[in-house]
Short mmCIF file of C-alpha atoms and ligand atoms in Angstrom, two decimals:
data_model
loop_
_atom_site.label_atom_id
_atom_site.label_comp_id
_atom_site.label_asym_id
_atom_site.label_seq_id
_atom_site.Cartn_x
_atom_site.Cartn_y
_atom_site.Cartn_z
CA MET A 1 171.10 70.93 26.55
CA LYS A 2 168.17 70.04 28.55
CA ILE A 3 167.79 65.97 30.11
CA ILE A 4 164.66 64.60 29.00
CA ASP A 5 163.79 62.88 32.38
CA GLY A 6 162.05 59.58 31.34
CA LYS A 7 162.10 57.99 35.05
CA ALA A 8 160.54 61.10 36.23
CA ILE A 9 157.68 61.36 33.75
CA SER A 10 157.18 57.75 33.83
CA GLN A 11 156.57 58.26 37.49
CA GLN A 12 154.27 60.90 37.47
CA ILE A 13 152.15 58.77 34.85
CA LYS A 14 152.32 55.94 37.47
CA ASP A 15 150.92 57.93 39.71
CA GLU A 16 148.20 58.97 37.83
CA VAL A 17 147.19 55.79 36.79
CA LYS A 18 147.61 54.68 40.57
CA GLU A 19 144.82 57.17 41.29
CA LYS A 20 142.46 55.44 38.63
CA VAL A 21 142.84 51.99 39.53
CA ALA A 22 142.53 53.28 43.45
CA ALA A 23 138.69 54.94 42.20
CA MET A 24 137.83 51.81 40.25
CA ALA A 25 138.70 49.92 43.01
CA ALA A 26 136.16 52.13 44.98
CA GLU A 27 133.80 50.80 42.46
CA GLY A 28 134.83 47.12 42.60
CA LYS A 29 136.00 47.08 39.36
CA GLN A 30 139.76 45.07 39.53
CA VAL A 31 142.53 45.71 37.02
CA CYS A 32 144.79 42.57 35.61
CA LEU A 33 147.57 42.23 33.26
CA ALA A 34 148.42 38.81 32.27
CA VAL A 35 152.32 39.02 31.50
CA ILE A 36 153.76 36.23 28.99
CA LEU A 37 157.06 35.56 28.87
CA VAL A 38 158.61 32.41 26.48
CA GLY A 39 162.10 31.57 27.33
CA GLU A 40 165.25 33.22 29.06
CA ASP A 41 166.21 35.79 27.46
CA PRO A 42 168.08 37.87 29.90
CA ALA A 43 166.95 41.57 28.52
CA SER A 44 163.02 40.05 28.57
CA GLN A 45 163.52 39.18 32.00
CA VAL A 46 164.31 42.56 33.18
CA TYR A 47 161.88 44.08 31.45
CA VAL A 48 158.86 41.88 32.16
CA GLY A 49 160.02 42.22 35.85
CA ASN A 50 160.22 45.61 35.45
CA LYS A 51 156.68 45.73 34.66
CA LYS A 52 155.34 43.15 37.32
CA LYS A 53 156.94 45.86 39.67
CA ALA A 54 154.72 48.98 38.29
CA CYS A 55 151.98 46.48 38.38
CA GLU A 56 152.32 46.19 41.97
CA TYR A 57 153.19 49.79 42.56
CA THR A 58 149.80 50.98 40.67
CA GLY A 59 147.61 48.41 42.22
CA ILE A 60 147.39 46.47 38.96
CA ARG A 61 147.11 42.67 39.73
CA SER A 62 149.39 40.63 37.54
CA GLU A 63 149.32 37.04 36.68
CA SER A 64 152.24 36.03 35.67
CA PHE A 65 152.91 32.97 33.28
CA GLU A 66 156.82 32.09 32.79
CA LEU A 67 156.98 29.43 29.80
CA PRO A 68 160.08 27.60 28.72
CA GLU A 69 161.93 27.88 25.86
CA SER A 70 160.59 24.53 24.27
CA THR A 71 156.88 25.80 24.88
CA THR A 72 155.48 24.73 21.26
CA GLN A 73 153.42 28.00 19.39
CA GLU A 74 150.27 25.41 20.28
CA GLU A 75 150.51 25.59 23.54
CA LEU A 76 150.88 29.53 23.65
CA LEU A 77 147.96 29.84 21.50
CA LYS A 78 145.73 27.89 23.87
CA LEU A 79 146.72 29.99 26.70
CA ILE A 80 145.87 33.09 25.06
CA ASP A 81 142.53 31.59 24.14
CA GLU A 82 142.30 31.03 27.97
CA LEU A 83 142.89 34.22 28.54
CA ASN A 84 141.05 35.96 25.95
CA GLY A 85 138.05 34.03 27.54
CA ARG A 86 138.50 35.08 31.51
CA ASP A 87 136.39 38.25 32.39
CA ASP A 88 139.31 38.77 35.42
CA ILE A 89 141.84 39.42 32.78
CA ASN A 90 141.75 42.69 31.00
CA GLY A 91 145.31 43.08 29.36
CA ILE A 92 147.33 40.27 27.88
CA LEU A 93 151.00 40.86 27.07
CA VAL A 94 153.60 38.54 25.07
CA GLN A 95 156.67 39.79 25.70
CA LEU A 96 158.86 39.49 22.42
CA PRO A 97 161.12 38.27 20.75
CA LEU A 98 159.76 35.27 20.86
CA PRO A 99 161.67 31.82 20.15
CA LYS A 100 162.16 31.42 16.77
CA HIS A 101 160.05 28.24 16.31
CA ILE A 102 156.91 30.21 17.10
CA ASP A 103 155.30 32.99 14.58
CA GLU A 104 154.73 36.08 16.31
CA LYS A 105 152.32 36.93 13.87
CA ALA A 106 149.85 34.09 14.79
CA VAL A 107 150.64 35.23 18.23
CA ILE A 108 149.68 38.47 18.16
CA ASN A 109 146.72 38.01 15.78
CA ALA A 110 145.52 35.40 18.63
CA ILE A 111 145.07 38.19 20.95
CA SER A 112 141.98 39.69 21.64
CA ALA A 113 141.44 42.82 20.44
CA ASP A 114 139.92 44.29 23.49
CA LYS A 115 143.21 43.45 25.94
CA ASP A 116 145.59 44.53 23.27
CA VAL A 117 147.26 46.38 25.63
CA ASP A 118 150.62 46.48 23.52
CA GLY A 119 148.97 47.88 20.91
CA PHE A 120 150.38 44.95 18.45
CA HIS A 121 146.82 43.41 16.83
CA PRO A 122 146.11 44.43 13.35
CA GLU A 123 142.54 46.03 14.85
CA SER A 124 145.11 48.06 16.93
CA VAL A 125 147.26 49.33 14.23
CA GLY A 126 144.47 49.83 11.99
CA ARG A 127 142.55 51.79 14.42
CA LEU A 128 145.39 54.21 15.15
CA SER A 129 146.10 54.64 11.38
CA ILE A 130 142.26 55.57 10.58
CA GLY A 131 142.54 57.83 13.84
CA ASP A 132 139.92 55.89 15.89
CA LYS A 133 140.16 55.41 19.65
CA GLY A 134 142.22 52.34 20.53
CA PHE A 135 145.29 50.88 22.53
CA LEU A 136 148.70 52.84 21.25
CA PRO A 137 151.79 51.15 21.17
CA CYS A 138 153.65 51.87 24.46
CA THR A 139 156.67 53.17 23.21
CA PRO A 140 155.63 55.32 20.77
CA ALA A 141 152.77 56.54 22.90
CA GLY A 142 155.78 57.41 25.76
CA VAL A 143 157.55 59.03 23.41
CA ILE A 144 154.74 61.80 22.41
CA GLU A 145 154.33 61.40 26.45
CA LEU A 146 157.66 62.81 26.82
CA LEU A 147 157.80 65.28 24.47
CA LYS A 148 153.99 67.21 25.73
CA ARG A 149 155.33 67.08 29.17
CA SER A 150 158.42 68.56 28.45
CA ASP A 151 156.73 71.38 26.57
CA ILE A 152 158.43 70.53 23.48
CA PRO A 153 155.99 71.62 20.14
CA MET A 154 155.64 69.06 17.97
CA SER A 155 152.99 70.54 15.47
CA GLY A 156 154.38 72.12 12.18
CA LYS A 157 157.72 70.54 13.13
CA HIS A 158 159.86 68.62 11.13
CA CYS A 159 160.07 65.12 12.67
CA VAL A 160 162.30 62.57 11.49
CA VAL A 161 162.01 58.69 12.57
CA ILE A 162 165.14 56.82 12.06
CA GLY A 163 163.68 53.15 11.68
CA ARG A 164 160.07 51.52 10.19
CA SER A 165 159.80 48.69 12.60
CA ASN A 166 155.51 47.60 12.93
CA ILE A 167 156.43 48.23 17.10
CA VAL A 168 158.32 51.35 17.10
CA GLY A 169 158.95 53.45 13.42
CA LYS A 170 155.73 52.94 11.61
CA PRO A 171 153.50 53.72 14.84
CA MET A 172 155.89 56.27 15.88
CA ALA A 173 155.52 58.40 12.52
CA LEU A 174 151.42 58.14 12.42
CA LEU A 175 151.57 60.01 16.31
CA MET A 176 153.55 62.58 15.42
CA LEU A 177 151.44 63.25 12.24
CA ARG A 178 148.36 62.90 14.73
CA GLN A 179 150.60 65.73 16.66
CA ASN A 180 150.65 67.38 13.24
CA ALA A 181 154.35 67.42 12.81
CA THR A 182 155.89 67.40 9.56
CA VAL A 183 157.06 63.37 9.35
CA THR A 184 160.01 61.67 7.46
CA ILE A 185 160.88 57.96 7.77
CA CYS A 186 164.41 57.13 7.38
CA HIS A 187 165.54 53.72 6.85
CA SER A 188 168.67 51.47 5.95
CA LYS A 189 168.00 51.94 2.11
CA THR A 190 167.61 55.75 2.59
CA GLU A 191 169.98 57.86 0.69
CA ASN A 192 171.69 61.05 2.38
CA LEU A 193 170.16 59.50 5.86
CA LYS A 194 172.59 62.25 7.50
CA GLU A 195 171.51 65.13 5.62
CA ILE A 196 167.71 64.42 6.01
CA CYS A 197 168.59 63.73 9.98
CA LYS A 198 170.26 67.25 10.07
CA GLN A 199 166.81 68.81 9.24
CA ALA A 200 165.07 67.65 11.90
CA ASP A 201 163.48 69.59 14.50
CA ILE A 202 163.04 66.50 16.71
CA LEU A 203 164.89 63.13 15.77
CA ILE A 204 163.83 59.97 16.76
CA ALA A 205 166.31 57.30 16.51
CA ALA A 206 164.79 53.59 16.55
CA VAL A 207 167.79 51.78 14.09
CA GLY A 208 168.59 48.95 16.45
CA LYS A 209 172.97 50.24 16.46
CA PRO A 210 174.78 51.36 19.49
CA LYS A 211 175.79 54.89 19.21
CA MET A 212 174.88 55.41 15.87
CA ILE A 213 173.71 58.68 15.90
CA ASP A 214 176.33 61.20 16.89
CA SER A 215 176.66 64.91 16.49
CA SER A 216 176.97 65.06 12.65
CA TYR A 217 173.50 63.79 12.46
CA VAL A 218 171.66 66.49 14.74
CA LYS A 219 170.78 70.25 14.01
CA GLU A 220 171.94 72.67 16.27
CA GLY A 221 169.26 73.11 19.01
CA ALA A 222 167.19 69.79 18.14
CA THR A 223 165.19 67.08 20.43
CA VAL A 224 166.75 64.00 20.09
CA ILE A 225 164.47 60.89 21.43
CA ASP A 226 166.50 57.46 21.97
CA VAL A 227 164.73 54.66 21.56
CA GLY A 228 167.66 52.03 21.12
CA ILE A 229 168.59 49.89 24.05
CA HIS A 230 171.87 47.91 24.11
CA ARG A 231 174.17 46.32 26.43
CA LEU A 232 177.86 46.62 26.00
CA GLU A 233 180.09 44.24 27.73
CA GLY A 234 180.51 44.64 31.24
CA LYS A 235 176.71 45.18 31.40
CA LYS A 236 176.46 48.82 30.51
CA LEU A 237 173.58 50.24 28.65
CA CYS A 238 173.93 52.55 25.47
CA GLY A 239 171.30 53.62 23.16
CA ASP A 240 171.07 54.50 19.00
CA VAL A 241 172.36 57.81 20.17
CA ASP A 242 175.91 58.46 21.17
CA PHE A 243 175.01 60.52 23.91
CA ASP A 244 178.39 62.56 24.73
CA ASP A 245 179.04 63.67 21.21
CA VAL A 246 174.99 65.14 20.55
CA SER A 247 174.76 66.17 23.92
CA LYS A 248 177.14 69.23 22.49
CA VAL A 249 174.61 70.36 19.88
CA ALA A 250 171.16 68.87 21.23
CA GLY A 251 168.72 71.17 22.77
CA ALA A 252 167.15 69.07 24.69
CA MET A 253 167.83 64.87 24.48
CA THR A 254 166.95 61.59 26.46
CA PRO A 255 169.22 59.29 28.45
CA VAL A 256 169.72 55.52 28.18
CA PRO A 257 168.80 54.29 30.77
CA GLY A 258 165.99 56.70 32.10
CA GLY A 259 164.37 57.58 28.98
CA VAL A 260 161.86 56.37 26.68
CA GLY A 261 162.39 52.44 28.76
CA PRO A 262 160.43 53.51 31.57
CA MET A 263 157.92 55.00 29.40
CA THR A 264 157.33 51.88 27.79
CA ILE A 265 156.29 50.60 31.00
CA ALA A 266 154.15 53.32 32.30
CA MET A 267 151.86 53.50 29.11
CA LEU A 268 151.23 49.83 29.80
CA MET A 269 149.89 50.61 32.68
CA LYS A 270 147.75 53.21 31.29
CA ASN A 271 146.53 51.22 29.03
CA CYS A 272 145.72 48.36 31.46
CA ALA A 273 143.77 50.80 33.63
CA GLN A 274 142.25 52.81 30.60
CA GLY A 275 141.21 49.83 28.43
CA ILE A 276 140.20 51.14 24.84
CA ASP A 277 138.25 54.23 26.17
N1 LIG B 1 155.51 42.45 23.56
N2 LIG B 1 157.32 43.20 23.67
C1 LIG B 1 156.01 44.02 24.06
N3 LIG B 1 155.68 44.65 24.40
C2 LIG B 1 156.80 45.72 24.11
O1 LIG B 1 156.48 46.72 25.04
C3 LIG B 1 158.27 45.29 24.50
N4 LIG B 1 159.17 45.99 24.60
C4 LIG B 1 160.38 46.22 24.10
C5 LIG B 1 161.22 44.70 24.13
N5 LIG B 1 159.39 43.63 24.01
C6 LIG B 1 158.10 44.40 24.13
C7 LIG B 1 159.66 46.64 25.99
O2 LIG B 1 158.95 46.08 26.98
C8 LIG B 1 161.02 46.97 24.79
N6 LIG B 1 160.64 46.90 26.04
C9 LIG B 1 161.38 47.63 27.43
C10 LIG B 1 160.82 47.65 28.49
C11 LIG B 1 161.27 48.48 29.44
C12 LIG B 1 162.52 48.68 29.61
C13 LIG B 1 163.18 48.56 28.04
C14 LIG B 1 162.63 48.25 26.99
C15 LIG B 1 163.32 49.09 30.68
O3 LIG B 1 162.80 49.08 31.55
N7 LIG B 1 164.36 50.32 30.42
C16 LIG B 1 165.36 50.72 31.35
C17 LIG B 1 166.35 49.72 32.01
C18 LIG B 1 166.69 48.48 32.12
C19 LIG B 1 167.80 48.22 32.53
O4 LIG B 1 168.61 47.94 33.06
O5 LIG B 1 167.92 46.64 31.48
C20 LIG B 1 165.39 52.10 30.93
O6 LIG B 1 165.80 53.18 31.99
O7 LIG B 1 165.57 52.26 29.89
#
């Protein structure tokens, strides 16, 4: 079994971005990401902290807005509007989830499509679905990059995605389709889930349930990508995949931590430096 090293691959991508940012700086072009975090969710604080570090590493300027839990939707929309209008800001990231009193959809829609480095705006989603150029959502784009750079073929292969969220499952399926995979999307209502997963050459778990996917879901030699991230007691991290058990049958798989998470951040850096392109 080969471990797909997301940390190493994300480092390569960040180094490529760093070069691009330096080349842009030589032409007098600055790249700047606005990072907005509302509230004090500890996991979000870690992820946003990692994003700011990656900005520093790659030479992307970051402007950070850490707002209290009590921030109103109106206040947040006003900030986004200001950032939309600023020529010195290239990308706007609003870390999710937002507090319950704020409508995520309204916030995502408010971000100008040409600064939508998360790829969550309906215009970006539409571009992805018809195959036009646009910002790709960072987590699924990171999974594609992991597979490409690990020389795992996608064309003609059966890829099973477990999960249908707007942020991971749905765009993941579209990106796999773009790579000419045969794609099946499974979800909580899927019948015979295990049997379907067992047919996958590439199994992508984005279910949100700690260690749900064990070896009984996996075909011998399959590639297993774990998009889940959960904090167990004692702060230990795990994914949607039972790593120890699945490692007995998989051909290649991603660990948690050190798999998809760092790739999400690297692809965000790439989106910032590249623009819609
Ligand atoms: N707007 N909200 C917006 N964009 C995103 O792309 C995200 N996502 C998800 C949550 N909310 C978002 C992230 O940034 C998940 N996510 C994310 C980012 C980074 C990491 C994990 C998830 C990450 O750094 N993972 C490390 C471990 C970090 C730790 O110690 O907890 C890893 O090695 O997996």
